[in-house]
XYZ file of C-alpha atoms in Angstrom:
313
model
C 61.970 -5.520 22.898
C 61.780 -8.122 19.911
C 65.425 -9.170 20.617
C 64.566 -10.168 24.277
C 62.530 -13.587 23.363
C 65.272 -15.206 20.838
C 66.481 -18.507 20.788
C 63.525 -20.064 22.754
C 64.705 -23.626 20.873
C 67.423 -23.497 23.385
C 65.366 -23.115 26.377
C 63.607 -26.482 26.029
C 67.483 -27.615 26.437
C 66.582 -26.740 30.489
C 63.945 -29.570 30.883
C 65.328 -32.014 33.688
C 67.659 -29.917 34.653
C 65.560 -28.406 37.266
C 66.431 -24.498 35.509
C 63.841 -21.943 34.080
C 64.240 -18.738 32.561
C 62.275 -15.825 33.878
C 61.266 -12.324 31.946
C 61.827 -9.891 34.950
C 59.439 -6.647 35.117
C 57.919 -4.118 37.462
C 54.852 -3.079 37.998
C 55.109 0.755 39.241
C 57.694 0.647 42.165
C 61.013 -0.794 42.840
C 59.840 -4.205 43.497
C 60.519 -6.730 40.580
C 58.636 -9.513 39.312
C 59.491 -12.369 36.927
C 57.554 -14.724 34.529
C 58.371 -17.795 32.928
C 59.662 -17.600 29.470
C 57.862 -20.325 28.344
C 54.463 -18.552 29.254
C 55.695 -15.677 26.784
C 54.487 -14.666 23.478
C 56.127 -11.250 22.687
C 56.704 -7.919 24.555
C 54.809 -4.853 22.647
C 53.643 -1.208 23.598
C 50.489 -0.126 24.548
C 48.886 1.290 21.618
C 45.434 0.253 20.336
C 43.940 -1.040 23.409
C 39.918 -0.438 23.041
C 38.021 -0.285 27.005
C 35.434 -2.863 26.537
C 32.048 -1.594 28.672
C 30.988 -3.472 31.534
C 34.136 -5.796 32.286
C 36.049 -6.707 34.924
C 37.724 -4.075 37.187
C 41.443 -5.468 35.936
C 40.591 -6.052 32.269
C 41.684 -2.342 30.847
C 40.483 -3.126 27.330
C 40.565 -5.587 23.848
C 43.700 -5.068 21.328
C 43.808 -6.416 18.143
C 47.404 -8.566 17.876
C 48.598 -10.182 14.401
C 44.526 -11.103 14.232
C 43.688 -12.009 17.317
C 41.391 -10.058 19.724
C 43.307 -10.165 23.294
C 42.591 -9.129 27.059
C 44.463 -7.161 28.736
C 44.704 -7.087 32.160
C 46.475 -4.669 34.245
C 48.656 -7.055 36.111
C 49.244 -4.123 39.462
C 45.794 -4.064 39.478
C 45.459 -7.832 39.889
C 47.166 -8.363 42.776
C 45.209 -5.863 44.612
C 47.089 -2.554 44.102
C 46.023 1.035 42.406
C 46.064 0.897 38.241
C 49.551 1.705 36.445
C 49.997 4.587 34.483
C 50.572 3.773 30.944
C 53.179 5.874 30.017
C 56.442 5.386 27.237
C 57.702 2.958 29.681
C 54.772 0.654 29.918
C 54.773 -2.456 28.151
C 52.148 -5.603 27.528
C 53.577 -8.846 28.200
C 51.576 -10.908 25.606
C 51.413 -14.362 27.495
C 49.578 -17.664 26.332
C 48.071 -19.574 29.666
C 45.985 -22.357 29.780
C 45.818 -22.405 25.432
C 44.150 -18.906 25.803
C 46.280 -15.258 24.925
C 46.017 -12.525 27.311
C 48.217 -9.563 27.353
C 49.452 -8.065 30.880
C 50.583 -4.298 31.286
C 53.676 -3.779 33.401
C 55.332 -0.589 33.784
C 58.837 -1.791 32.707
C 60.049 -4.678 31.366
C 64.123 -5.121 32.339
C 65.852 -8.617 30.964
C 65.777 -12.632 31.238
C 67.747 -14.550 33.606
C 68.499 -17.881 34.316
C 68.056 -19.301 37.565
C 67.613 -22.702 39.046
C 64.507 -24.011 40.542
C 66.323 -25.283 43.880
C 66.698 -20.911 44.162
C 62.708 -20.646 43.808
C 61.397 -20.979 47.269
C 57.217 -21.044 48.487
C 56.524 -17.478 49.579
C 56.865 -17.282 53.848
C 54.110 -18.833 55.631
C 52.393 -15.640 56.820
C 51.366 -14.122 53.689
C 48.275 -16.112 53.976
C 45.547 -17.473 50.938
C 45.317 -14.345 49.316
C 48.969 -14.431 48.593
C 49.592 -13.643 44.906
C 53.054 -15.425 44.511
C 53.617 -18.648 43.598
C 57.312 -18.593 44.910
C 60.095 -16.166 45.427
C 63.876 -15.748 44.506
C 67.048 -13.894 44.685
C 69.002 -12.592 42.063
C 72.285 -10.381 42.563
C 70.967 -9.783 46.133
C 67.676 -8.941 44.483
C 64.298 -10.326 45.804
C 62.069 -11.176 42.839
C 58.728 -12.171 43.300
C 56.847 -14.647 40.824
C 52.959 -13.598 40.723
C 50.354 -16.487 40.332
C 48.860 -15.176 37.431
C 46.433 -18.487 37.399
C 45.004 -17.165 40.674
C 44.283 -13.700 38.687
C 42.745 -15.005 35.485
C 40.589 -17.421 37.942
C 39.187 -14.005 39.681
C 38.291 -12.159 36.384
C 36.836 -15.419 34.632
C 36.371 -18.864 37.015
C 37.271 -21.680 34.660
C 36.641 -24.336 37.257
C 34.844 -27.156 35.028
C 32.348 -29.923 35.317
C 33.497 -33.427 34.810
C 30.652 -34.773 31.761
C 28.037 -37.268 32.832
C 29.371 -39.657 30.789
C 32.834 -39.761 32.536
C 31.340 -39.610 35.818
C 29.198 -43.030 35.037
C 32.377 -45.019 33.509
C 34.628 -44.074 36.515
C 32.045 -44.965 39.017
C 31.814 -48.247 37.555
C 35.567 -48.153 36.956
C 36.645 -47.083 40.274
C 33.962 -49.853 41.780
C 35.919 -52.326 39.977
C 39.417 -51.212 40.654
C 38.573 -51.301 44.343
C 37.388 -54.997 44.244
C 41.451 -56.038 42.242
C 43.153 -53.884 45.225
C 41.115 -55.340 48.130
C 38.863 -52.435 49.272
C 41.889 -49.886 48.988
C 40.771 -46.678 48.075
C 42.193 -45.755 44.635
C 44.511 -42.414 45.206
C 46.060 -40.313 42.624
C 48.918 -37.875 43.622
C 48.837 -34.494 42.735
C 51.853 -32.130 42.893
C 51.313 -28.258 41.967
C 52.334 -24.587 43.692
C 48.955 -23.235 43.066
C 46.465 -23.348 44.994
C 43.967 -22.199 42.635
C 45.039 -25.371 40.211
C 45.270 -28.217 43.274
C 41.726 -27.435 44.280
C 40.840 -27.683 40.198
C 42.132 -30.623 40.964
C 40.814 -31.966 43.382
C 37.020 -30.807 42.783
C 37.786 -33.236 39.435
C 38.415 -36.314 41.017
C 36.303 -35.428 43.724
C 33.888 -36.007 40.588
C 35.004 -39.462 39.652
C 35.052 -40.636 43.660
C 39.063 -40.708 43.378
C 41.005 -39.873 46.394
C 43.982 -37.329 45.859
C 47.719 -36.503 47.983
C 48.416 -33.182 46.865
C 52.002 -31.864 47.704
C 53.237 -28.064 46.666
C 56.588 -29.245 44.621
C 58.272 -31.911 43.060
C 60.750 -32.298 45.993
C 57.764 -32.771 48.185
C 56.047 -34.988 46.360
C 59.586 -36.934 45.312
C 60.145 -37.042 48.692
C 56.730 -38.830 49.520
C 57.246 -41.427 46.847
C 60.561 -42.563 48.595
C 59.354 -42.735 52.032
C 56.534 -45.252 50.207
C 58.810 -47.232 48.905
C 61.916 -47.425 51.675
C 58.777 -48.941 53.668
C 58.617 -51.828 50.869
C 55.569 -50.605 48.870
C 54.958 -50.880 45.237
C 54.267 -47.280 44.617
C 52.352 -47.937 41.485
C 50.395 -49.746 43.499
C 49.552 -46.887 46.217
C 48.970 -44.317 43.874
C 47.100 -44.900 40.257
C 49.174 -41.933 38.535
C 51.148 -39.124 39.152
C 49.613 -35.410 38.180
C 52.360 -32.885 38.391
C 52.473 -28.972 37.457
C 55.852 -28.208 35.166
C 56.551 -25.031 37.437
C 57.156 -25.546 40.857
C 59.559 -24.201 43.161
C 62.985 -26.307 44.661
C 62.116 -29.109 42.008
C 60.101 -28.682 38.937
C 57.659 -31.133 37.315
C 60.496 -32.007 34.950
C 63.167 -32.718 36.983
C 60.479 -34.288 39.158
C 59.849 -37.102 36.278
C 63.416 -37.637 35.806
C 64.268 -38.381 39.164
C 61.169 -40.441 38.992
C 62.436 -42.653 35.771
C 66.216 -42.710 37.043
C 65.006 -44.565 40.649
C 64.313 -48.402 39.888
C 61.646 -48.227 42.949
C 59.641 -45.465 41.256
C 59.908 -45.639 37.585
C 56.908 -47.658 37.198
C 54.641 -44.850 38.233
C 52.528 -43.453 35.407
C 53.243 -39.610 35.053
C 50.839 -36.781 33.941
C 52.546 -33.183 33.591
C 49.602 -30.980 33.509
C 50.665 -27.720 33.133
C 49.296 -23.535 31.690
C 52.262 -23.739 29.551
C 51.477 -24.256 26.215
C 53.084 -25.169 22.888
C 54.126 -28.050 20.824
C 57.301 -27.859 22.262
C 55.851 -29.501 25.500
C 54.998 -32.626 23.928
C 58.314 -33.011 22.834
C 59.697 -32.917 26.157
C 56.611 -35.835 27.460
C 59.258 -37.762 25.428
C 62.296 -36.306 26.663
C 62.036 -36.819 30.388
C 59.973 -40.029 30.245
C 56.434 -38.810 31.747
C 53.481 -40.771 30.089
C 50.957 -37.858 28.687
C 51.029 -34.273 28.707
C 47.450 -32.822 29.574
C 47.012 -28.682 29.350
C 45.611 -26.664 32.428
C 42.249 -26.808 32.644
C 40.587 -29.533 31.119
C 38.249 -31.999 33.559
C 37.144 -34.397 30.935
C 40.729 -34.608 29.806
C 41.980 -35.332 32.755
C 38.199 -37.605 33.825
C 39.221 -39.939 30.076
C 43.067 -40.195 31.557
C 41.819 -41.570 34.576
C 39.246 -43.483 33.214
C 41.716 -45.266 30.981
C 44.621 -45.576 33.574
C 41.923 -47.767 35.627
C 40.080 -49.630 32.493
């Protein structure tokens, strides 16, 4: 499978263009799945995984990987279904999330397409919150299912952090004085993500630093909010302190979100965050590309407490 992952230098070409390339898999039946490239390290088989005692029900074992001691997680089992077999089929998808490596066994790993974000829809309203999809797609009549894999690692090991004392005391008294410049308005940040696992991170951080949030699911909602602010005369950088927006989203990605953002002479003055799992140099490079202000990886309070904090000093 080493052949499946070349050429990822061209894939950062897709940034603002509202595209994304996903690694499509199953995970014991018919049904298949897909993953962002971006998230991927390499595809390997399943030799030399070591059970670790006492772990979590999904974490199948420890393998060693170029030097690296990695979990891996049986991905069926983490979205609430019986174990897979590990057979000559299976396959780990070795994935780096949230600047941590963690491998995920599928039972067959098929090809990457290409498909545009205004194609990735919210899964249907009835699934309810234990819904394991971030979105869901079509491809050659196919329905392909995207699993929030945030919402799995957050089961096996809660990474929900505490804002430092220290940032909580400087916002207070920042936030205290920001309110006294805008008249008594409440100081609001606007937060745009598909998980619900990360907008709650969220939100329990500025909670911490007394700082109102909007959260919307996508970029076309939240693109869609800004305009309505402004068509009613408002200096949006004015309503809202900054922008924090996930890079995947279905309809409109965090990317193509900024753009549209930059390109609009009654929005281009917002400040823009894309806070985002994905990791890699290569996302800095595109803070550049599409004009957003600071890229800040998933999940990092006091990184996101000192952006704040220096957005209002």
């Amino acid at each position: 499978m080493s052949g499946v992952l070349e050429n990822v230098d061209q894939r950062t070409q897709l940034a603002g263009q509202n595209r994304l390339e996903l690694l499509i898999f199953q995970l014991g039946d018919e049904q298949l799945y897909g993953i962002n490239v971006f998230k991927v390290k390499e595809i390997i088989n399943t030799i030399g995984i070591n059970k670790m005692p006492q772990s979590h029900e999904i974490v199948i074992g420890v393998s060693n990987i170029r030097g690296v001691t990695v979990p891996i997680y049986d991905l069926h089992k983490g979205i609430g279904r019986k174990y897979l077999a590990r057979d000559s089929k299976a396959f780990i998808i070795l994935t780096e999330i949230n600047q941590l490596q963690q491998g995920f066994l599928v039972s067959k790993v098929h090809k990457i397409i290409n498909v545009s974000w205004n194609d990735m829809h919210p899964p249907p309203p009835g699934v309810g919150n234990d819904c394991y999809l971030t979105s869901i797609t079509k491809y050659n009549d196919q329905l392909i299912e995207i699993i929030d894999v945030e919402k799995v690692l957050q089961e096996v090991s809660p990474r929900f952090g505490q804002v430092s004392e220290e940032n909580k005391q400087e916002a207070a008294f920042l936030t205290q004085e920001a309110v006294k410049k805008t008249k008594d308005k409440k100081v609001k940040i606007l937060i745009c993500d598909d998980s619900r696992v990360a907008r709650n991170q969220l939100q329990k951080t500025l909670e911490q630093l007394g700082i109102k949030c909007v959260a919307r699911e996508n970029g076309q909602q939240a693109l869609d909010l800004l305009k309505r602010w402004a068509d009613k005369g408002s200096q949006v950088s004015d309503e809202f302190l900054m922008l924090i927006t996930d890079i995947e989203m279905p309809e409109m990605d965090g990317y193509k979100l900024t753009t549209e953002i930059r390109k609009d002479p009654n929005l281009k003055g917002l400040y823009v965050v894309l806070h985002s799992s994905l990791s890699g140099d290569f996302n800095h490079a595109l803070v550049d590309k599409v004009g957003a202000n600071n890229f800040i990886p998933k999940f990092s309070p006091d990184k996101i407490a000192a952006e704040v904090n220096k957005r209002m000093g």
